[in-house]
PDB file of C-alpha atoms in Angstrom:
ATOM      1  CA  GLN A   1      14.259 -35.354 -24.448  1.00 81.00           C
ATOM      2  CA  LEU A   2      17.116 -35.262 -21.911  1.00 89.00           C
ATOM      3  CA  VAL A   3      16.936 -38.156 -19.441  1.00 93.00           C
ATOM      4  CA  LEU A   4      18.876 -38.741 -16.234  1.00 96.00           C
ATOM      5  CA  THR A   5      19.248 -42.363 -15.166  1.00 97.00           C
ATOM      6  CA  GLN A   6      20.043 -43.512 -11.671  1.00 98.00           C
ATOM      7  CA  SER A   7      20.167 -46.961 -10.119  1.00 97.00           C
ATOM      8  CA  PRO A   8      17.115 -47.373  -7.829  1.00 97.00           C
ATOM      9  CA  SER A   9      19.175 -48.603  -4.847  1.00 97.00           C
ATOM     10  CA  ALA A  10      22.646 -48.887  -3.432  1.00 98.00           C
ATOM     11  CA  SER A  11      24.124 -50.106  -0.166  1.00 97.00           C
ATOM     12  CA  ALA A  12      27.347 -49.956   1.647  1.00 97.00           C
ATOM     13  CA  SER A  13      28.652 -50.598   5.142  1.00 97.00           C
ATOM     14  CA  LEU A  14      29.144 -48.015   7.893  1.00 97.00           C
ATOM     15  CA  GLY A  15      32.508 -46.409   7.448  1.00 97.00           C
ATOM     16  CA  ALA A  16      32.936 -47.543   3.873  1.00 98.00           C
ATOM     17  CA  SER A  17      32.644 -45.562   0.654  1.00 98.00           C
ATOM     18  CA  VAL A  18      29.955 -45.622  -2.029  1.00 98.00           C
ATOM     19  CA  LYS A  19      29.811 -44.153  -5.530  1.00 98.00           C
ATOM     20  CA  LEU A  20      26.450 -43.204  -6.973  1.00 98.00           C
ATOM     21  CA  THR A  21      25.986 -42.730 -10.691  1.00 98.00           C
ATOM     22  CA  CYS A  22      23.776 -40.423 -12.800  1.00 97.00           C
ATOM     23  CA  THR A  23      23.849 -40.971 -16.539  1.00 95.00           C
ATOM     24  CA  LEU A  24      22.807 -38.314 -19.032  1.00 94.00           C
ATOM     25  CA  SER A  25      21.046 -39.489 -22.159  1.00 90.00           C
ATOM     26  CA  ASN A  26      19.714 -37.780 -25.282  1.00 82.00           C
ATOM     27  CA  GLY A  27      21.717 -34.680 -24.592  1.00 75.00           C
ATOM     28  CA  PRO A  28      25.265 -33.253 -24.751  1.00 73.00           C
ATOM     29  CA  GLY A  29      27.746 -34.864 -22.422  1.00 74.00           C
ATOM     30  CA  SER A  30      28.754 -31.378 -21.406  1.00 84.00           C
ATOM     31  CA  TYR A  31      25.683 -30.765 -19.128  1.00 91.00           C
ATOM     32  CA  ALA A  32      26.294 -29.847 -15.531  1.00 94.00           C
ATOM     33  CA  ILE A  33      24.130 -31.485 -12.888  1.00 96.00           C
ATOM     34  CA  ALA A  34      23.311 -30.948  -9.257  1.00 98.00           C
ATOM     35  CA  TRP A  35      23.180 -33.637  -6.539  1.00 98.00           C
ATOM     36  CA  HIS A  36      20.519 -33.433  -3.827  1.00 98.00           C
ATOM     37  CA  GLN A  37      20.072 -35.495  -0.692  1.00 98.00           C
ATOM     38  CA  GLN A  38      16.659 -36.273   0.764  1.00 98.00           C
ATOM     39  CA  GLN A  39      16.671 -37.826   4.232  1.00 97.00           C
ATOM     40  CA  PRO A  40      13.535 -39.710   5.313  1.00 95.00           C
ATOM     41  CA  GLU A  41      10.521 -37.433   5.785  1.00 94.00           C
ATOM     42  CA  LYS A  42      12.542 -34.339   4.929  1.00 96.00           C
ATOM     43  CA  GLY A  43      12.788 -31.940   2.001  1.00 96.00           C
ATOM     44  CA  PRO A  44      15.697 -32.233  -0.416  1.00 98.00           C
ATOM     45  CA  ARG A  45      19.018 -30.636   0.429  1.00 98.00           C
ATOM     46  CA  TYR A  46      21.522 -29.332  -2.097  1.00 98.00           C
ATOM     47  CA  LEU A  47      24.833 -31.114  -2.022  1.00 98.00           C
ATOM     48  CA  MET A  48      26.791 -29.834  -5.014  1.00 98.00           C
ATOM     49  CA  LYS A  49      26.761 -28.609  -8.565  1.00 97.00           C
ATOM     50  CA  LEU A  50      28.947 -30.882 -10.676  1.00 97.00           C
ATOM     51  CA  ASN A  51      30.377 -29.754 -14.032  1.00 95.00           C
ATOM     52  CA  SER A  52      31.300 -32.044 -16.956  1.00 93.00           C
ATOM     53  CA  ASP A  53      35.007 -31.513 -16.176  1.00 93.00           C
ATOM     54  CA  GLY A  54      34.529 -32.856 -12.628  1.00 93.00           C
ATOM     55  CA  SER A  55      34.769 -29.509 -10.863  1.00 94.00           C
ATOM     56  CA  HIS A  56      32.101 -28.983  -8.262  1.00 94.00           C
ATOM     57  CA  ASN A  57      30.663 -26.379  -5.924  1.00 94.00           C
ATOM     58  CA  LYS A  58      29.432 -27.806  -2.647  1.00 96.00           C
ATOM     59  CA  GLY A  59      26.634 -26.345  -0.590  1.00 95.00           C
ATOM     60  CA  ASP A  60      27.270 -24.675   2.739  1.00 94.00           C
ATOM     61  CA  GLY A  61      28.056 -27.191   5.488  1.00 95.00           C
ATOM     62  CA  ILE A  62      28.401 -30.198   3.183  1.00 97.00           C
ATOM     63  CA  PRO A  63      31.134 -32.391   4.655  1.00 96.00           C
ATOM     64  CA  ASP A  64      34.375 -33.169   2.766  1.00 96.00           C
ATOM     65  CA  ARG A  65      33.216 -36.807   2.730  1.00 97.00           C
ATOM     66  CA  PHE A  66      30.987 -35.832  -0.206  1.00 98.00           C
ATOM     67  CA  SER A  67      32.682 -35.406  -3.539  1.00 97.00           C
ATOM     68  CA  GLY A  68      31.775 -35.413  -7.225  1.00 97.00           C
ATOM     69  CA  SER A  69      33.422 -36.445 -10.442  1.00 96.00           C
ATOM     70  CA  SER A  70      32.539 -36.819 -14.095  1.00 95.00           C
ATOM     71  CA  SER A  71      33.362 -39.081 -17.036  1.00 93.00           C
ATOM     72  CA  GLY A  72      31.682 -38.512 -20.432  1.00 91.00           C
ATOM     73  CA  ALA A  73      27.932 -38.685 -19.844  1.00 92.00           C
ATOM     74  CA  GLU A  74      28.339 -40.053 -16.295  1.00 95.00           C
ATOM     75  CA  ARG A  75      28.217 -37.964 -13.213  1.00 96.00           C
ATOM     76  CA  TYR A  76      29.280 -39.423  -9.895  1.00 98.00           C
ATOM     77  CA  LEU A  77      28.675 -38.715  -6.256  1.00 98.00           C
ATOM     78  CA  THR A  78      31.086 -40.417  -3.897  1.00 98.00           C
ATOM     79  CA  ILE A  79      30.451 -40.548  -0.141  1.00 98.00           C
ATOM     80  CA  SER A  80      33.371 -41.730   1.945  1.00 97.00           C
ATOM     81  CA  SER A  81      33.434 -42.745   5.618  1.00 97.00           C
ATOM     82  CA  LEU A  82      29.691 -43.560   5.468  1.00 98.00           C
ATOM     83  CA  GLN A  83      27.649 -42.563   8.494  1.00 97.00           C
ATOM     84  CA  SER A  84      24.170 -43.632   9.466  1.00 96.00           C
ATOM     85  CA  GLU A  85      22.762 -40.165   8.636  1.00 96.00           C
ATOM     86  CA  ASP A  86      23.904 -40.664   4.973  1.00 98.00           C
ATOM     87  CA  GLU A  87      21.084 -43.125   4.560  1.00 98.00           C
ATOM     88  CA  ALA A  88      18.850 -41.190   2.252  1.00 98.00           C
ATOM     89  CA  ASP A  89      17.544 -40.803  -1.298  1.00 98.00           C
ATOM     90  CA  TYR A  90      19.914 -39.043  -3.658  1.00 98.00           C
ATOM     91  CA  TYR A  91      18.666 -37.247  -6.731  1.00 98.00           C
ATOM     92  CA  CYS A  92      20.538 -35.741  -9.645  1.00 98.00           C
ATOM     93  CA  GLN A  93      19.120 -32.709 -11.411  1.00 97.00           C
ATOM     94  CA  THR A  94      19.861 -30.938 -14.647  1.00 96.00           C
ATOM     95  CA  TRP A  95      18.283 -28.094 -16.512  1.00 93.00           C
ATOM     96  CA  VAL A  96      17.706 -26.919 -20.105  1.00 85.00           C
ATOM     97  CA  SER A  97      17.908 -23.154 -20.087  1.00 81.00           C
ATOM     98  CA  GLY A  98      14.534 -21.618 -20.831  1.00 75.00           C
ATOM     99  CA  VAL A  99      12.829 -24.963 -21.197  1.00 80.00           C
ATOM    100  CA  HIS A 100      12.667 -27.229 -18.222  1.00 90.00           C
ATOM    101  CA  VAL A 101      14.259 -29.059 -15.289  1.00 95.00           C
ATOM    102  CA  VAL A 102      14.996 -32.830 -15.251  1.00 95.00           C
ATOM    103  CA  PHE A 103      15.444 -35.053 -12.236  1.00 97.00           C
ATOM    104  CA  GLY A 104      16.839 -38.563 -12.149  1.00 98.00           C
ATOM    105  CA  GLY A 105      14.640 -41.208 -10.559  1.00 98.00           C
ATOM    106  CA  GLY A 106      16.717 -41.174  -7.376  1.00 98.00           C
ATOM    107  CA  THR A 107      18.904 -43.735  -5.663  1.00 98.00           C
ATOM    108  CA  LYS A 108      17.982 -45.045  -2.255  1.00 98.00           C
ATOM    109  CA  LEU A 109      21.132 -45.534  -0.257  1.00 98.00           C
ATOM    110  CA  THR A 110      21.132 -48.010   2.624  1.00 98.00           C
ATOM    111  CA  VAL A 111      23.935 -47.869   5.154  1.00 97.00           C
ATOM    112  CA  LEU A 112      24.481 -51.408   6.500  1.00 94.00           C
TER     113      LEU A 112
ATOM    114  CA  GLN B   1      19.716 -17.418   7.272  1.00 93.00           C
ATOM    115  CA  VAL B   2      18.629 -18.294   3.800  1.00 95.00           C
ATOM    116  CA  GLN B   3      15.222 -19.936   4.020  1.00 97.00           C
ATOM    117  CA  LEU B   4      12.139 -20.930   2.104  1.00 98.00           C
ATOM    118  CA  VAL B   5       8.919 -21.843   3.827  1.00 98.00           C
ATOM    119  CA  GLU B   6       5.882 -23.149   1.948  1.00 98.00           C
ATOM    120  CA  SER B   7       2.251 -22.917   3.097  1.00 98.00           C
ATOM    121  CA  GLY B   8      -1.229 -23.333   1.797  1.00 98.00           C
ATOM    122  CA  GLY B   9      -1.420 -27.083   1.427  1.00 97.00           C
ATOM    123  CA  GLY B  10      -4.353 -29.156   2.474  1.00 98.00           C
ATOM    124  CA  VAL B  11      -7.125 -31.496   1.371  1.00 98.00           C
ATOM    125  CA  VAL B  12      -9.141 -30.359  -1.606  1.00 98.00           C
ATOM    126  CA  GLN B  13     -11.794 -32.023  -3.746  1.00 98.00           C
ATOM    127  CA  PRO B  14     -11.093 -32.864  -7.401  1.00 98.00           C
ATOM    128  CA  GLY B  15     -11.839 -29.946  -9.674  1.00 98.00           C
ATOM    129  CA  ARG B  16     -11.320 -27.380  -7.011  1.00 98.00           C
ATOM    130  CA  SER B  17      -8.495 -24.810  -6.625  1.00 98.00           C
ATOM    131  CA  LEU B  18      -5.727 -24.111  -4.135  1.00 98.00           C
ATOM    132  CA  ARG B  19      -3.007 -21.495  -3.847  1.00 98.00           C
ATOM    133  CA  LEU B  20       0.374 -22.311  -2.384  1.00 98.00           C
ATOM    134  CA  SER B  21       2.781 -19.688  -1.032  1.00 98.00           C
ATOM    135  CA  CYS B  22       6.517 -19.788  -0.425  1.00 98.00           C
ATOM    136  CA  ALA B  23       8.003 -17.135   1.914  1.00 98.00           C
ATOM    137  CA  ALA B  24      11.664 -16.395   1.184  1.00 98.00           C
ATOM    138  CA  SER B  25      14.174 -14.805   3.555  1.00 97.00           C
ATOM    139  CA  GLY B  26      17.908 -14.281   3.864  1.00 97.00           C
ATOM    140  CA  PHE B  27      18.681 -13.464   0.213  1.00 96.00           C
ATOM    141  CA  THR B  28      17.678 -10.946  -2.450  1.00 95.00           C
ATOM    142  CA  PHE B  29      14.516 -12.615  -3.678  1.00 96.00           C
ATOM    143  CA  ARG B  30      14.110 -10.393  -6.718  1.00 95.00           C
ATOM    144  CA  SER B  31      17.439 -11.474  -8.137  1.00 95.00           C
ATOM    145  CA  TYR B  32      16.807 -15.245  -8.485  1.00 95.00           C
ATOM    146  CA  GLY B  33      14.712 -17.556 -10.551  1.00 95.00           C
ATOM    147  CA  MET B  34      12.332 -19.629  -8.443  1.00 96.00           C
ATOM    148  CA  HIS B  35      10.688 -23.046  -8.968  1.00 97.00           C
ATOM    149  CA  TRP B  36       7.986 -25.387  -7.724  1.00 98.00           C
ATOM    150  CA  VAL B  37       8.809 -29.106  -7.509  1.00 98.00           C
ATOM    151  CA  ARG B  38       6.449 -31.808  -6.344  1.00 98.00           C
ATOM    152  CA  GLN B  39       6.780 -35.359  -5.040  1.00 98.00           C
ATOM    153  CA  ALA B  40       3.890 -37.805  -5.057  1.00 98.00           C
ATOM    154  CA  PRO B  41       3.801 -40.291  -2.170  1.00 97.00           C
ATOM    155  CA  GLY B  42       6.571 -42.780  -2.522  1.00 96.00           C
ATOM    156  CA  LYS B  43       7.730 -41.293  -5.836  1.00 97.00           C
ATOM    157  CA  GLY B  44      10.603 -39.132  -7.055  1.00 98.00           C
ATOM    158  CA  LEU B  45      10.885 -35.401  -7.667  1.00 98.00           C
ATOM    159  CA  GLU B  46       8.907 -33.793 -10.516  1.00 98.00           C
ATOM    160  CA  TRP B  47       9.562 -30.267 -11.718  1.00 97.00           C
ATOM    161  CA  VAL B  48       6.337 -28.258 -11.942  1.00 98.00           C
ATOM    162  CA  ALA B  49       6.991 -24.636 -12.804  1.00 97.00           C
ATOM    163  CA  ALA B  50       9.532 -21.843 -12.891  1.00 96.00           C
ATOM    164  CA  ILE B  51       9.542 -18.034 -12.889  1.00 95.00           C
ATOM    165  CA  SER B  52      12.408 -15.756 -13.909  1.00 93.00           C
ATOM    166  CA  TYR B  53      13.937 -13.371 -11.375  1.00 93.00           C
ATOM    167  CA  ASP B  54      11.973 -10.425 -12.724  1.00 91.00           C
ATOM    168  CA  GLY B  55       8.674 -12.303 -13.122  1.00 91.00           C
ATOM    169  CA  THR B  56       8.519 -11.770 -16.832  1.00 93.00           C
ATOM    170  CA  ASN B  57       9.038 -15.361 -17.939  1.00 93.00           C
ATOM    171  CA  LYS B  58       7.123 -18.341 -16.701  1.00 95.00           C
ATOM    172  CA  TYR B  59       7.547 -22.025 -17.551  1.00 95.00           C
ATOM    173  CA  TYR B  60       5.469 -25.135 -16.883  1.00 96.00           C
ATOM    174  CA  ALA B  61       5.638 -28.862 -17.063  1.00 96.00           C
ATOM    175  CA  ASP B  62       3.272 -30.335 -19.602  1.00 95.00           C
ATOM    176  CA  SER B  63       1.409 -32.134 -16.795  1.00 97.00           C
ATOM    177  CA  VAL B  64       0.198 -28.843 -15.291  1.00 98.00           C
ATOM    178  CA  LYS B  65       0.192 -26.428 -18.247  1.00 97.00           C
ATOM    179  CA  GLY B  66      -3.108 -24.582 -18.472  1.00 97.00           C
ATOM    180  CA  ARG B  67      -4.148 -25.524 -14.921  1.00 98.00           C
ATOM    181  CA  PHE B  68      -1.344 -24.137 -12.683  1.00 98.00           C
ATOM    182  CA  SER B  69      -0.023 -20.558 -12.627  1.00 98.00           C
ATOM    183  CA  ILE B  70       3.225 -19.405 -11.031  1.00 98.00           C
ATOM    184  CA  SER B  71       3.717 -15.855  -9.802  1.00 98.00           C
ATOM    185  CA  SER B  72       5.795 -13.836  -7.380  1.00 97.00           C
ATOM    186  CA  ASP B  73       5.522 -10.689  -5.318  1.00 96.00           C
ATOM    187  CA  ASN B  74       8.980  -9.214  -4.912  1.00 94.00           C
ATOM    188  CA  SER B  75       7.617  -6.633  -2.359  1.00 95.00           C
ATOM    189  CA  LYS B  76       6.616  -9.535  -0.094  1.00 97.00           C
ATOM    190  CA  ASN B  77       9.491 -11.877  -1.026  1.00 97.00           C
ATOM    191  CA  THR B  78       6.905 -14.512  -1.789  1.00 98.00           C
ATOM    192  CA  LEU B  79       6.392 -17.097  -4.529  1.00 98.00           C
ATOM    193  CA  TYR B  80       2.972 -18.474  -5.341  1.00 98.00           C
ATOM    194  CA  LEU B  81       1.449 -21.392  -7.187  1.00 98.00           C
ATOM    195  CA  GLN B  82      -2.184 -21.119  -8.142  1.00 98.00           C
ATOM    196  CA  MET B  83      -3.561 -24.588  -8.856  1.00 98.00           C
ATOM    197  CA  ASN B  84      -6.866 -24.982 -10.608  1.00 98.00           C
ATOM    198  CA  SER B  85      -8.839 -27.981 -11.857  1.00 98.00           C
ATOM    199  CA  LEU B  86      -6.991 -30.208  -9.393  1.00 98.00           C
ATOM    200  CA  ARG B  87      -6.856 -33.944  -9.998  1.00 98.00           C
ATOM    201  CA  ALA B  88      -6.140 -36.942  -7.781  1.00 98.00           C
ATOM    202  CA  GLU B  89      -2.783 -37.313  -9.520  1.00 98.00           C
ATOM    203  CA  ASP B  90      -1.789 -33.868  -8.303  1.00 98.00           C
ATOM    204  CA  THR B  91      -1.609 -35.282  -4.753  1.00 98.00           C
ATOM    205  CA  ALA B  92       1.997 -34.562  -3.630  1.00 98.00           C
ATOM    206  CA  VAL B  93       4.274 -32.647  -1.361  1.00 98.00           C
ATOM    207  CA  PHE B  94       5.052 -29.360  -3.069  1.00 98.00           C
ATOM    208  CA  TYR B  95       8.501 -27.786  -2.608  1.00 98.00           C
ATOM    209  CA  CYS B  96       9.699 -24.371  -3.659  1.00 98.00           C
ATOM    210  CA  ALA B  97      13.322 -24.124  -4.661  1.00 98.00           C
ATOM    211  CA  LYS B  98      15.737 -21.300  -5.495  1.00 97.00           C
ATOM    212  CA  ALA B  99      17.949 -21.264  -8.583  1.00 95.00           C
ATOM    213  CA  MET B 100      21.576 -20.917  -7.457  1.00 94.00           C
ATOM    214  CA  SER B 101      22.757 -18.294  -9.910  1.00 89.00           C
ATOM    215  CA  SER B 102      21.274 -14.815 -10.021  1.00 85.00           C
ATOM    216  CA  GLY B 103      19.724 -13.821 -13.252  1.00 80.00           C
ATOM    217  CA  TYR B 104      19.235 -17.424 -14.447  1.00 84.00           C
ATOM    218  CA  ALA B 105      15.786 -18.956 -14.160  1.00 82.00           C
ATOM    219  CA  PHE B 106      17.185 -22.394 -14.919  1.00 86.00           C
ATOM    220  CA  TYR B 107      20.131 -23.617 -12.820  1.00 91.00           C
ATOM    221  CA  ALA B 108      21.027 -25.880  -9.974  1.00 93.00           C
ATOM    222  CA  PHE B 109      18.651 -25.565  -7.000  1.00 96.00           C
ATOM    223  CA  ASP B 110      20.648 -24.547  -3.900  1.00 96.00           C
ATOM    224  CA  ILE B 111      17.843 -23.905  -1.375  1.00 97.00           C
ATOM    225  CA  TRP B 112      14.702 -25.958  -0.818  1.00 98.00           C
ATOM    226  CA  GLY B 113      11.767 -25.444   1.466  1.00 98.00           C
ATOM    227  CA  PRO B 114      10.420 -28.186   3.760  1.00 97.00           C
ATOM    228  CA  GLY B 115       7.387 -28.632   1.580  1.00 98.00           C
ATOM    229  CA  THR B 116       3.590 -28.500   1.932  1.00 98.00           C
ATOM    230  CA  MET B 117       1.292 -31.436   1.361  1.00 98.00           C
ATOM    231  CA  VAL B 118      -1.559 -31.224  -1.118  1.00 98.00           C
ATOM    232  CA  THR B 119      -4.139 -34.024  -1.137  1.00 98.00           C
ATOM    233  CA  VAL B 120      -6.736 -34.103  -3.813  1.00 98.00           C
ATOM    234  CA  SER B 121      -9.602 -36.375  -2.770  1.00 97.00           C
ATOM    235  CA  SER B 122     -13.333 -36.492  -2.621  1.00 94.00           C
TER     236      SER B 122
END
């Protein structure tokens, strides 16, 4: 069973950078994922699709401050020049074609 | 603009039924796989069900298999989730989501609705 593991929480200061991690387990390291942001009391918002080679396709209107990278079974979301509105839950998502969708447990990002 | 809007949520007693709807606009609905995802209060996202772009293939999480049924009406650009035999543990915000790549039921989700709350309580 494919599992996505995320740290429950992260924090960084206003204007700083933060790197969130999503680790794939029990599946090929070649899986692509998607990153989603969920601000308080809102629905999720697509940030980007991130491939195993680090290439990524960002959603419309997603600032350049958001970027993705990959290393082996790890998928990263880096947010630079942190702003207060970046305080949110961040979820990674992957999919097994014709079977199911898997979400990570989410990382709650606090901007100090 | 591209948009999904869910409706049909509410308070329902255990064992009863409810049907959720998701109205789509701004894209060719019939070309994309669609999904339902839920989020229990204070918890993370849980995938519930998916339907292929042409409606021929349907997929369910084990937690809802046999109780929930996903369908779509391409003439109305609307996705549905029929929920039967509801349980307290089904209490959640239900979101519909669009698969990013046409022709693929399973892919990254690039559009989400704002969600509709379902509360199962006596």
